[in-house]
Coordinates of C-alpha atoms in Angstrom, one line a residue:
X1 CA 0.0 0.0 0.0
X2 CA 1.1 3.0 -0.7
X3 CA 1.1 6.2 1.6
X4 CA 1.9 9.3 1.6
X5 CA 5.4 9.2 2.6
X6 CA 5.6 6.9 -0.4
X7 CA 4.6 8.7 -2.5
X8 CA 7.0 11.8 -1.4
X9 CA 10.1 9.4 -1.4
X10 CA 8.7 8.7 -5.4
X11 CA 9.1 12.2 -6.2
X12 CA 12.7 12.5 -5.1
X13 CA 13.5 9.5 -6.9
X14 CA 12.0 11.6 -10.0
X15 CA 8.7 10.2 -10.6
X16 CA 6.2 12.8 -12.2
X17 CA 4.6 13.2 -8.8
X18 CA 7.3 16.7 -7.8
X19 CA 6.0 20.0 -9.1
X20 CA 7.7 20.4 -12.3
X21 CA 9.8 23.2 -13.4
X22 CA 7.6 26.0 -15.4
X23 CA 8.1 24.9 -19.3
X24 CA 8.0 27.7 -21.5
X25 CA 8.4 28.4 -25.2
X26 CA 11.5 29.0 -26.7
X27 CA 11.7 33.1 -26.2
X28 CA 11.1 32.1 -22.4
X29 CA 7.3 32.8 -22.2
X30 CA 4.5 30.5 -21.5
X31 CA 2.4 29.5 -24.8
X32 CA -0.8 31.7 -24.9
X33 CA -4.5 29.3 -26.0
X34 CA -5.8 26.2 -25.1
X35 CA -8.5 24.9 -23.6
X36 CA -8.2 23.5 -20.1
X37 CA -10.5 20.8 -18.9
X38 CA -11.2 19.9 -14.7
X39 CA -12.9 17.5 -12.9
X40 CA -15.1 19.4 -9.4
X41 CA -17.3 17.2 -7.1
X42 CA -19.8 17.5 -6.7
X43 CA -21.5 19.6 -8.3
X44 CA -21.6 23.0 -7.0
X45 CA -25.1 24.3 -5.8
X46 CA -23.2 28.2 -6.8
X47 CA -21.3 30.1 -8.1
X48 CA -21.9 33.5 -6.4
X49 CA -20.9 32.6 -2.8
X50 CA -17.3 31.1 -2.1
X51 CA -18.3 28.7 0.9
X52 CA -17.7 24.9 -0.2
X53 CA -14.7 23.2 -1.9
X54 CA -16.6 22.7 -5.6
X55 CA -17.8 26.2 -5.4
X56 CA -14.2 27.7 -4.4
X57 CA -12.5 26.0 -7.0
X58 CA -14.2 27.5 -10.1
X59 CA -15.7 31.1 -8.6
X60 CA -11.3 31.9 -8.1
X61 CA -11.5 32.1 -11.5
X62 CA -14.6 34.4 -11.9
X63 CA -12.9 36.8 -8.4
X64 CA -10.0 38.5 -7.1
X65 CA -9.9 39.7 -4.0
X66 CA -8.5 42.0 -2.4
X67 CA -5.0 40.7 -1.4
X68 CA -3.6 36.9 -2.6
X69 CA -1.3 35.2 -0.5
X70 CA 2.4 33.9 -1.9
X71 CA 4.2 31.1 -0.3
X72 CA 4.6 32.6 3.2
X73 CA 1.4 33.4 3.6
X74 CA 2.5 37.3 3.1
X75 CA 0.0 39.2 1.5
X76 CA 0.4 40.5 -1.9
X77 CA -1.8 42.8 -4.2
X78 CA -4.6 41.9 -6.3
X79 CA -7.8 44.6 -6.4
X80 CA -5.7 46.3 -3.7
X81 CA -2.7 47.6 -5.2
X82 CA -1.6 49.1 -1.5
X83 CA -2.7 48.6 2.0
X84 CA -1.4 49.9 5.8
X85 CA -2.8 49.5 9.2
X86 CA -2.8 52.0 11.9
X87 CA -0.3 52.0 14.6
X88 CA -3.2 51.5 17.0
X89 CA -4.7 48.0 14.7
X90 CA -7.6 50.3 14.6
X91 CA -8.0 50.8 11.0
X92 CA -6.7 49.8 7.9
X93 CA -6.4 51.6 4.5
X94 CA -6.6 49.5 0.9
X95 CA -6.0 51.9 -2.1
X96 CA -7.9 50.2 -5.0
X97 CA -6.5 49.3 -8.4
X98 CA -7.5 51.8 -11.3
X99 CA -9.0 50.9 -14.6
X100 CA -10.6 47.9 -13.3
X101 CA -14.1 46.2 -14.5
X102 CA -16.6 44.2 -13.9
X103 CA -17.1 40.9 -16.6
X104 CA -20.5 43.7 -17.2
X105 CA -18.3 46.5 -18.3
X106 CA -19.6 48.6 -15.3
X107 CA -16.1 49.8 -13.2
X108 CA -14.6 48.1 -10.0
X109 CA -14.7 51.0 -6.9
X110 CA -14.8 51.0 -3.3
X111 CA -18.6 51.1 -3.4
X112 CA -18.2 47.1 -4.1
X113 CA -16.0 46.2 -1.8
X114 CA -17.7 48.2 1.0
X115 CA -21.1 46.3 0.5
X116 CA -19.5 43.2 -0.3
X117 CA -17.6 43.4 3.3
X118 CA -20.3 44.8 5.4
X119 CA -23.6 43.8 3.9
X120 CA -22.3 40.0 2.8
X121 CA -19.2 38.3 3.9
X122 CA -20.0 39.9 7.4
X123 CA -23.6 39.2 7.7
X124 CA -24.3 35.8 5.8
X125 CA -20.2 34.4 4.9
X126 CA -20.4 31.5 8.2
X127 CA -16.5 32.1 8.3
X128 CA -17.0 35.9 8.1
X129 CA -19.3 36.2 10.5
X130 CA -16.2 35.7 13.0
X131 CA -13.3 37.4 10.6
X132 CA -15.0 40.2 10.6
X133 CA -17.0 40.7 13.8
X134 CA -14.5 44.0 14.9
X135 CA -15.6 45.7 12.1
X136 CA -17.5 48.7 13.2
X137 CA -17.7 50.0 9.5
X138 CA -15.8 51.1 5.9
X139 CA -15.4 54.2 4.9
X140 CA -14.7 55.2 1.1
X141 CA -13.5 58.2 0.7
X142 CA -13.0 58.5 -3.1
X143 CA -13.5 55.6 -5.8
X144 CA -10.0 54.1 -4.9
X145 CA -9.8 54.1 -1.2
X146 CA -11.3 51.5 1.3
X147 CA -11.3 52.3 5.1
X148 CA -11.8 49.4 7.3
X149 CA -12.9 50.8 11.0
X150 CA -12.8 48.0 14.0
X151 CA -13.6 48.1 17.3
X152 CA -10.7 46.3 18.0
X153 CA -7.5 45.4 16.4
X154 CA -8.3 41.5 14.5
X155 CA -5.2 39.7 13.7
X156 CA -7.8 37.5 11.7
X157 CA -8.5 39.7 9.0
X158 CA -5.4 40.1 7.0
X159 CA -5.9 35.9 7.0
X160 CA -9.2 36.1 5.5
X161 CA -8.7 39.0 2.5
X162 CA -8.3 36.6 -0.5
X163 CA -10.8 35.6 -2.7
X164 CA -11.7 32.7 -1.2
X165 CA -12.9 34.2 2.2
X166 CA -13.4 37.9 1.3
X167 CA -15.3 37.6 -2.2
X168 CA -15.8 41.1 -3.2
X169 CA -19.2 41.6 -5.2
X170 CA -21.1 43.4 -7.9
X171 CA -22.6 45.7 -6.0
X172 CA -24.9 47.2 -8.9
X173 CA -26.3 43.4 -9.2
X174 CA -26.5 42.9 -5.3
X175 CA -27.7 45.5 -3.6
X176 CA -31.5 45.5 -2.5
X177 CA -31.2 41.8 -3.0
X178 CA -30.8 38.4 -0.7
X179 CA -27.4 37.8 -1.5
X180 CA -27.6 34.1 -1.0
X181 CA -30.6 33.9 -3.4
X182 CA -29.1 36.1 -6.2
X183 CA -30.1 34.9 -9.6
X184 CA -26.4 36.2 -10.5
X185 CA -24.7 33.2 -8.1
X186 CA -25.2 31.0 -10.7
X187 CA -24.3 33.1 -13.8
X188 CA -21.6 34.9 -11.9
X189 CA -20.2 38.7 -12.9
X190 CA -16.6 39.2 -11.4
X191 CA -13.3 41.1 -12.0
X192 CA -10.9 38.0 -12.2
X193 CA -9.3 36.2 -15.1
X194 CA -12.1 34.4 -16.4
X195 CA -16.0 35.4 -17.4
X196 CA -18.4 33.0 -17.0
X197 CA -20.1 31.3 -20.0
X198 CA -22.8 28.7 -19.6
X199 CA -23.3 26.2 -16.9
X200 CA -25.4 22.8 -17.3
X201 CA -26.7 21.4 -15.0
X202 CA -25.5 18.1 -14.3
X203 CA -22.6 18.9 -17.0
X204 CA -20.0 21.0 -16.8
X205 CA -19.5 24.8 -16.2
X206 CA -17.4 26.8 -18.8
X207 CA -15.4 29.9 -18.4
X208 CA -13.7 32.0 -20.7
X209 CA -10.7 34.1 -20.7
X210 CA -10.8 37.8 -19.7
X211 CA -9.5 39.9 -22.4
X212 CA -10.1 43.2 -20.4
X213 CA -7.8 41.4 -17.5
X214 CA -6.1 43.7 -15.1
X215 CA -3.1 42.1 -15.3
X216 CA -2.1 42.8 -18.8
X217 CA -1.4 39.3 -21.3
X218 CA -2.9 36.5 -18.3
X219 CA -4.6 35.2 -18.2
X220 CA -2.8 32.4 -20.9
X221 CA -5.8 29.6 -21.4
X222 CA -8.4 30.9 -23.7
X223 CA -11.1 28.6 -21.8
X224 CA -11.8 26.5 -18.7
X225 CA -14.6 23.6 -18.2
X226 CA -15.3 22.3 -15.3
X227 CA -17.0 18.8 -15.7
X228 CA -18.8 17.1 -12.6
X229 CA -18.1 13.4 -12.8
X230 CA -19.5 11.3 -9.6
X231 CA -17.2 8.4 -9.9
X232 CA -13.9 8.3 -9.1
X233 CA -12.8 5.8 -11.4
X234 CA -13.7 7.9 -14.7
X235 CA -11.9 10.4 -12.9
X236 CA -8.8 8.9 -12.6
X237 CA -9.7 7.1 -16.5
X238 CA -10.1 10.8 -18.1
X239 CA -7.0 11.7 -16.2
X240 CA -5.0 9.0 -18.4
X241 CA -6.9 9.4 -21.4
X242 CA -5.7 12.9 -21.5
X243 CA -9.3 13.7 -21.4
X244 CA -8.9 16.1 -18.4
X245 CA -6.1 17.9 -17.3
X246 CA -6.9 18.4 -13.6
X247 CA -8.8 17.3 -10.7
X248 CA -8.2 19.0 -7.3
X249 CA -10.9 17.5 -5.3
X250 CA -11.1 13.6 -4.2
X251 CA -9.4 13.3 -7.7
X252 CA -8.7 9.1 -7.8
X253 CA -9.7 6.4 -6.3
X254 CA -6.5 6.5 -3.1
X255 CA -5.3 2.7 -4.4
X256 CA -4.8 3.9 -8.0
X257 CA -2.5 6.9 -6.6
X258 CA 0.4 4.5 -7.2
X259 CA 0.0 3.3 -10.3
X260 CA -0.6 6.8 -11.0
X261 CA 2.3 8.4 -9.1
X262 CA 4.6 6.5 -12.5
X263 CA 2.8 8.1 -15.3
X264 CA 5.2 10.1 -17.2
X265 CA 2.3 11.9 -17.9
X266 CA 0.6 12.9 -15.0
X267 CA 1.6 14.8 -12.0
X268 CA 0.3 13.8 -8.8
X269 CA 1.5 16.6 -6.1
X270 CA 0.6 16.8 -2.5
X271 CA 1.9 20.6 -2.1
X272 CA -1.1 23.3 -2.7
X273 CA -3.4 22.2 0.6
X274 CA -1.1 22.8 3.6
X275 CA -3.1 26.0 4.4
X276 CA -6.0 24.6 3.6
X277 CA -5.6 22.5 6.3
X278 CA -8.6 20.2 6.4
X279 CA -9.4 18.7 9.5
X280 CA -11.9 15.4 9.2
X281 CA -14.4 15.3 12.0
X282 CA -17.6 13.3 13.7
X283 CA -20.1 15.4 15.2
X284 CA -22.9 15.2 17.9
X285 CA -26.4 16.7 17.7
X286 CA -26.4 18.3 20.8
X287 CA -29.6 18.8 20.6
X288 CA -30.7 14.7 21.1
X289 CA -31.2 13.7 24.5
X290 CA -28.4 10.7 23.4
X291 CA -25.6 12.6 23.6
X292 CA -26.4 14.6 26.9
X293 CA -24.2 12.5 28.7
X294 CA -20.4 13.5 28.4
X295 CA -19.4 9.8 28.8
X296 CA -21.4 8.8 25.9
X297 CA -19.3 11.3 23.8
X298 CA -16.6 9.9 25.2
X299 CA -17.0 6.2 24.7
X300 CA -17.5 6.7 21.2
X301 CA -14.5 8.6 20.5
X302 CA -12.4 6.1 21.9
X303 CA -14.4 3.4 20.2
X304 CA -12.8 5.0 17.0
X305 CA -9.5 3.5 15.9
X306 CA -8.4 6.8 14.3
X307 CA -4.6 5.4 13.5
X308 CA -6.7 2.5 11.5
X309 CA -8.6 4.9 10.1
X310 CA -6.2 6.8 8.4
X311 CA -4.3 3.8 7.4
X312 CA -7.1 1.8 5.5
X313 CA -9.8 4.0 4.1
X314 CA -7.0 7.1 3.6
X315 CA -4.5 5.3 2.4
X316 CA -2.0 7.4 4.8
X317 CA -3.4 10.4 2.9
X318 CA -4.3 11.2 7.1
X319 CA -3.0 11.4 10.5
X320 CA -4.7 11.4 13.5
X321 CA -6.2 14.4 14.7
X322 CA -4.8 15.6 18.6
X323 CA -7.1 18.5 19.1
X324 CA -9.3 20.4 17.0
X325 CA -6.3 23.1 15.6
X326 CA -4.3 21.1 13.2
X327 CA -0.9 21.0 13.2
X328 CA -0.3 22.8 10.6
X329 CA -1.5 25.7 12.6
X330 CA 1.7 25.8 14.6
X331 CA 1.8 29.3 16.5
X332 CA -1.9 27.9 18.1
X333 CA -1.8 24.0 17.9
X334 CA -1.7 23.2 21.8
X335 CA -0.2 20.5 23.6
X336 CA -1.4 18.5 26.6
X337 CA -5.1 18.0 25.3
X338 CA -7.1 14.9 26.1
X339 CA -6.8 12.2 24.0
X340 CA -8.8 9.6 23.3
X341 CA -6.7 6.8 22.0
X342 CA -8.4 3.5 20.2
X343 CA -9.9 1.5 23.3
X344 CA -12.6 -0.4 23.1
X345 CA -12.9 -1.7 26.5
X346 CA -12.7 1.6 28.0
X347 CA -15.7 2.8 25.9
X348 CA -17.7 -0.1 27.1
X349 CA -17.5 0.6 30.6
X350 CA -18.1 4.3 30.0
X351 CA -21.6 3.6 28.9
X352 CA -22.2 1.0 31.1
X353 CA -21.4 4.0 33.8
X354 CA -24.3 5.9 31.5
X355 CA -27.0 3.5 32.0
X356 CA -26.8 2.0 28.6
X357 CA -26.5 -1.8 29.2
X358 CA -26.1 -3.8 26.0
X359 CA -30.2 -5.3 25.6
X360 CA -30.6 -9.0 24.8
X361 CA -29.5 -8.2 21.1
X362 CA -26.3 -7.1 22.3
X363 CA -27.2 -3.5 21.2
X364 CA -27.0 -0.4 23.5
X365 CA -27.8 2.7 21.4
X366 CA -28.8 3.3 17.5
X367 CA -28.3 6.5 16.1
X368 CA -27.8 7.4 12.5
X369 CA -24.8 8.9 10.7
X370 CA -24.6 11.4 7.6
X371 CA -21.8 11.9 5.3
X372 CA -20.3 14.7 3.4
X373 CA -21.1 14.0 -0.4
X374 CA -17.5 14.5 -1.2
X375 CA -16.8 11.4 -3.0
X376 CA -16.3 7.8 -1.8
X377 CA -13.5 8.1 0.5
X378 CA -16.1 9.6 3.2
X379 CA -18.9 6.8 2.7
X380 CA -16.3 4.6 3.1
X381 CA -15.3 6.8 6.7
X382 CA -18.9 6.6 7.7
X383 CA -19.0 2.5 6.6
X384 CA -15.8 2.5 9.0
X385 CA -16.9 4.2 11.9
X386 CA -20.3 1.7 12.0
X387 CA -18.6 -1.2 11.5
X388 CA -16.1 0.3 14.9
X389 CA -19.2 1.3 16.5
X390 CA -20.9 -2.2 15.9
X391 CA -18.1 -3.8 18.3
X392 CA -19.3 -1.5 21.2
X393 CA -22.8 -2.1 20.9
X394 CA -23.8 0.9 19.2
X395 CA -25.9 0.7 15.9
X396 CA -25.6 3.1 12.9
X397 CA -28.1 3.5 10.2
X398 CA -26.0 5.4 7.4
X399 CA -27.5 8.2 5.4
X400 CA -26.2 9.0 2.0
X401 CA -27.6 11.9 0.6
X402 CA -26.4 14.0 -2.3
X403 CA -24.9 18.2 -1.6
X404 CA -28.3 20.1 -1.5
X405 CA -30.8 17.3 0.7
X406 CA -27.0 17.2 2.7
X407 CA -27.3 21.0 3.2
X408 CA -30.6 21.6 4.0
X409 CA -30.9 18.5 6.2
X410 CA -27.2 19.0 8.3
X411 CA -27.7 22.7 8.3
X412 CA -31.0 23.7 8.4
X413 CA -33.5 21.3 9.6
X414 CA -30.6 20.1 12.0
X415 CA -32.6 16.5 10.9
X416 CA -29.4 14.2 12.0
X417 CA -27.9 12.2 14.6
X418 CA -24.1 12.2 13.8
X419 CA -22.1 13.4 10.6
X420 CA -18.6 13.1 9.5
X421 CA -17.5 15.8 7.6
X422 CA -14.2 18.3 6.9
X423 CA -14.2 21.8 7.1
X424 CA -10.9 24.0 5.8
X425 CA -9.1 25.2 9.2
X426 CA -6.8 27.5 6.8
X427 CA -4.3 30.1 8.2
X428 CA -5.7 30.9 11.7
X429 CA -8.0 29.0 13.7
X430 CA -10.7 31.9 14.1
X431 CA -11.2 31.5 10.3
X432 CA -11.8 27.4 9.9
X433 CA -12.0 26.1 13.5
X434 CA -14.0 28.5 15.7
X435 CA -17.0 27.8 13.8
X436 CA -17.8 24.4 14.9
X437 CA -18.0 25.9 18.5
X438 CA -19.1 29.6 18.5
X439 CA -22.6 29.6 19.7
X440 CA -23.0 32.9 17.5
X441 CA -22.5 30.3 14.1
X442 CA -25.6 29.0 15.2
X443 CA -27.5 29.9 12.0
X444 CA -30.3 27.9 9.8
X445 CA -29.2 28.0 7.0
X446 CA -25.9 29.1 6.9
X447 CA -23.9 26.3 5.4
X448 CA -20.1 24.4 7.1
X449 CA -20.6 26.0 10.3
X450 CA -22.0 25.3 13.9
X451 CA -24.4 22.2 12.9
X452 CA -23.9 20.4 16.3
X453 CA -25.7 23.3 18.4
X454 CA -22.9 23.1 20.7
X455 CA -23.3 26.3 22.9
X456 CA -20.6 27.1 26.1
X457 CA -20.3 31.1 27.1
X458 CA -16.8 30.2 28.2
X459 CA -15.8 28.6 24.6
X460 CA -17.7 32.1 23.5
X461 CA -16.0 34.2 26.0
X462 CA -12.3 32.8 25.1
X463 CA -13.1 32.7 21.3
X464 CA -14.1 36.5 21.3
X465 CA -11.6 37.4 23.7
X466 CA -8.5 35.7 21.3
X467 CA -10.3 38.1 18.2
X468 CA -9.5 41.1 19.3
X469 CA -6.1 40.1 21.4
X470 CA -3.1 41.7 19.6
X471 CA -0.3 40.3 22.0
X472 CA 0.6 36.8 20.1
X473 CA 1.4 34.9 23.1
X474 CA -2.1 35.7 24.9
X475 CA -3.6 34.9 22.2
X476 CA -2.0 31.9 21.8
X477 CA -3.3 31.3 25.5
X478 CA -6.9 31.9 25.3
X479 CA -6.8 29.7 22.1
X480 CA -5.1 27.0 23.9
X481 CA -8.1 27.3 26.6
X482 CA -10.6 27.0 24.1
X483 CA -9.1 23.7 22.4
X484 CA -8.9 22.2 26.0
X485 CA -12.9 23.0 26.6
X486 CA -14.0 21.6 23.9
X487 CA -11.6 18.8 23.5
X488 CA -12.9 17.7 27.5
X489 CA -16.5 18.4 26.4
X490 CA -16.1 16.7 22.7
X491 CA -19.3 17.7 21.2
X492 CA -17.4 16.9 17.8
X493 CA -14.3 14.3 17.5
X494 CA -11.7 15.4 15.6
X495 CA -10.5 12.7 13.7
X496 CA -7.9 13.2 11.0
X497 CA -5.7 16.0 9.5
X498 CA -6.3 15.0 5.8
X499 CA -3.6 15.4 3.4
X500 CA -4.7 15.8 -0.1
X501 CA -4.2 15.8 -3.4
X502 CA -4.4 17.1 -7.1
X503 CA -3.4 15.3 -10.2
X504 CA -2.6 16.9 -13.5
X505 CA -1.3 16.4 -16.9
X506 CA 2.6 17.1 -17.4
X507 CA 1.5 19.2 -19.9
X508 CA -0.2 22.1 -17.7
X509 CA 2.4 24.3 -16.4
X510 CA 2.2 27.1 -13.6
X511 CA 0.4 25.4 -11.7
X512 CA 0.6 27.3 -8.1
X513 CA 1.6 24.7 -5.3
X514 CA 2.3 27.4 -2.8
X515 CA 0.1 26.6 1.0
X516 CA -3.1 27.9 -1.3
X517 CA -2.4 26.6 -4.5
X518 CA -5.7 24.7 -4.6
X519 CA -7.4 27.7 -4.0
X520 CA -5.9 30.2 -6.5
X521 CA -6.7 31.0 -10.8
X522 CA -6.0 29.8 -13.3
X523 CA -4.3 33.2 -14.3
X524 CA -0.9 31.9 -14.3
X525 CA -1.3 28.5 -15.6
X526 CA -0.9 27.2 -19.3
X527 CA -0.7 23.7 -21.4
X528 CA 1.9 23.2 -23.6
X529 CA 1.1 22.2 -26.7
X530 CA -0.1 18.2 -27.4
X531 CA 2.7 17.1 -29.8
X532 CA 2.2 17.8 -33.3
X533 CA -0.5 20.7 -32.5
X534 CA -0.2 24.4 -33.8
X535 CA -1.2 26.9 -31.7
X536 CA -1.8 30.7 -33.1

């Protein structure tokens, strides 16, 4: 079996899996045309909203934002050609790019970036919600200029200002309107290097490239479809047929990754997801009388063989999860949490202690367990976790539904016992993490955010506290008290720190495999031309 490490040791032998070096044409510059095509699952339910993986993926290509991020994590211009914070945290200044449009026509000002901050990402975004809750209000003093004012000072932010987490909006198309019902998410108008075409439903979506791009001669492709294909075999299949170029999400079944990983023709690369950070997780309903009892929380956790886990449904594409920060987070990750190590035995007699005796069919409690839709490997996580469950006395009725019945269901008719699921941690924990356990991301309908109904004022208290701390260390500290809380109280197990994956053909070049490469355009990227092809 091949794991991860594996596959790592393959690239330094030389294998196709390593980034490769940026081809270019003979003068030295990438080859302009083509048409690139992708594999997203599932199938997004829009475009107009960065929130999910499948939606995030192709809307990068529609938006900038205001900053990107290179591979320090740094911040570095896109809409926002400049930007400063006050000595006192208390404010900070973007000066706007000039000469930009919308895909429409209509120019790019402050105007959008003030609604799209205030009257979206802040009010409906269920990561921005948090991000931004110091923000008193934006002032735009000319066409070009962007105030943010905060309450407080909120380290957060300038972690959250890409276009992934800060979308910035039409406002002429928005405003007046329910931005999460917008006829225009699903035919979306933006300022990045692509303008959306057509989407069919159940197809593909097509972009197109800019030509009125800021950023004069990129982008380099003259088109992008992405193509929704369920099963992960005819993934990896167009993958070798040349019939797709690139999949970034669940992109092969994990035990043809090695017979992959030799293709001279494909690239399989790990780098692009470290800041992604995706920590895999079980959670509770807190709101069924079952999981009242602590010990019951408890049992089941350590009725989870999380080592086993990650070694035969992941493929060592995993590691056990310690606490609910991964590790990748290293200035907040803390140390010395419980742990709830594989132990069957134990878990028995904790819910013996909570009254629930195995009954003359051996069985002590049935519950049933949800999914994320996000391809195979997590039906065959919730498959895992029943039959582990099964040997404690516990019994699991698996529900498989597809992304909108998953939606509305998990988040909000709250219509579920347990889920398994992975939510994006990225850069800081106040972004990814906190909303599995703020109280205040307790909203129907908001999608990848509290669905448990865990509420603590303490957990609130610490989380709210850490958003406006500027000294690094303290925050640290209240963040480490958070993670013990709710690591004692467990109303969600966190189970694995995924490690994932993209595959592409050798022929697509710039490819960005810095910590956010699977979250960044298509702008720079490029194919070099199929042998014997001409291209004008």
């Amino acid at each position: 079996m091949l794991n991860r490490r594996d596959i790592l040791r393959l690239a330094a032998a030389g294998a196709s899996l390593a980034a490769v070096p940026i081809a270019r044409a003979a003068d030295g510059s990438p080859v302009p045309g083509g048409h690139l095509v992708s594999i997203v699952v599932p199938e997004p339910q829009t475009l107009g909203l960065t929130v999910s993986n499948p939606t995030i993926v192709i809307a990068i290509n529609v938006y900038d934002g205001l900053v990107t991020y290179d591979g320090t994590g740094a911040p570095r211009p896109q809409l926002a050609e400049s930007y400063e914070q006050a000595p006192d945290g208390r404010s900070i200044t973007f000066r706007l790019r000039k000469g930009v449009t919308w895909h429409d026509g209509v120019p790019f000002t402050a105007a959008d970036v003030k609604y799209s901050i205030l009257e979206v990402v802040k009010k409906t975004h269920p990561r921005g919600i948090g991000t931004y809750s110091q923000l008193q209000d934006i002032e735009t003093p000319d066409d070009h200029t962007v105030i943010l004012r905060l309450a407080k000072p909120s380290p957060v932010i300038w972690a959250a200002l890409n276009s992934s987490e800060t979308q910035i909006l039409p406002k002429h198309l928005y405003e007046g309107t329910d931005p999460l019902t917008n006829p225009w998410n699903t035919k979306p108008i933006g300022t990045g290097p692509f303008i959306f075409k057509e989407w069919v439903r159940g197809s593909h979506v097509t972009l197109e490239r800019n030509p009125n791009y800021w950023d004069a001669g990129k982008p380099y492709l003259d088109r992008l479809t992405f193509r929704f294909v369920p099963d992960a075999g005819a993934r990896a299949a167009a993958l070798e047929t040349g019939e797709t170029q690139y999949v970034p999400l669940s992109p092969v079944p994990l035990s043809d990754v090695e017979r992959l990983a030799k293709r001279p023709d494909l690239v399989v690369e790990t780098r692009g997801w470290e800041a992604v950070a995706p920590v895999f997780f079980l959670d509770f309903n807190m709101r069924r009388p079952q999981f009242q009892d602590v010990r019951v929380r408890r049992a089941i956790a350590l009725a989870i063989d999380k080592k086993a886990l990650a070694r035969t449904v992941w493929y060592g594409f995993a590691e056990p999860a310690t606490g609910p920060v991964p590790a990748f987070q290293t200035a907040f990750a803390a140390t010395g949490l419980p742990q709830y190590d594989y132990d069957p035995k134990k878990a028995e007699a904790l819910l013996d202690e909570a009254g629930l005796k195995r009954g003359p069919d051996g069985v002590r409690l049935r519950f049933n367990h949800a999914s994320i839709p996000y391809g195979d490997d997590f039906k065959r996580s919730g498959e895992f976790i029943r039959q582990q469950l099964k040997k404690v006395g516990i019994e699991v009725e698996l529900l498989n539904y597809d992304l909108p019945t998953f939606l509305r269901k998990i988040y909000t008719e709250y219509d579920f016992d347990t889920l398994n699921a992975y939510y994006a941690a990225f850069a800081d924990p106040q972004i990814g993490v906190q909303r599995r356990f703020w109280s205040q991301t307790i909203r129907p309908g908001s999608a990848w955010s509290n669905a448990s109904g865990y509420s603590n004022p303490k957990v609130d208290a610490l989380l709210e506290a850490a958003a406006v701390e500027p000294d690094p260390l303290k925050r640290k500290a209240l963040l480490g008290e958070f993670q013990l809380i709710v690591q004692t109280d467990l109303p969600s197990i966190s189970l694995l720190e995924l490690k994932q994956f993209r595959v592409w053909s050798s022929r697509l070049k710039g490819v960005n495999v810095g910590p956010i490469g699977v979250y960044s355009s298509f702008a720079d990227a490029w194919l070099e031309p199929a042998p014997g092809a001409v291209r004008g």
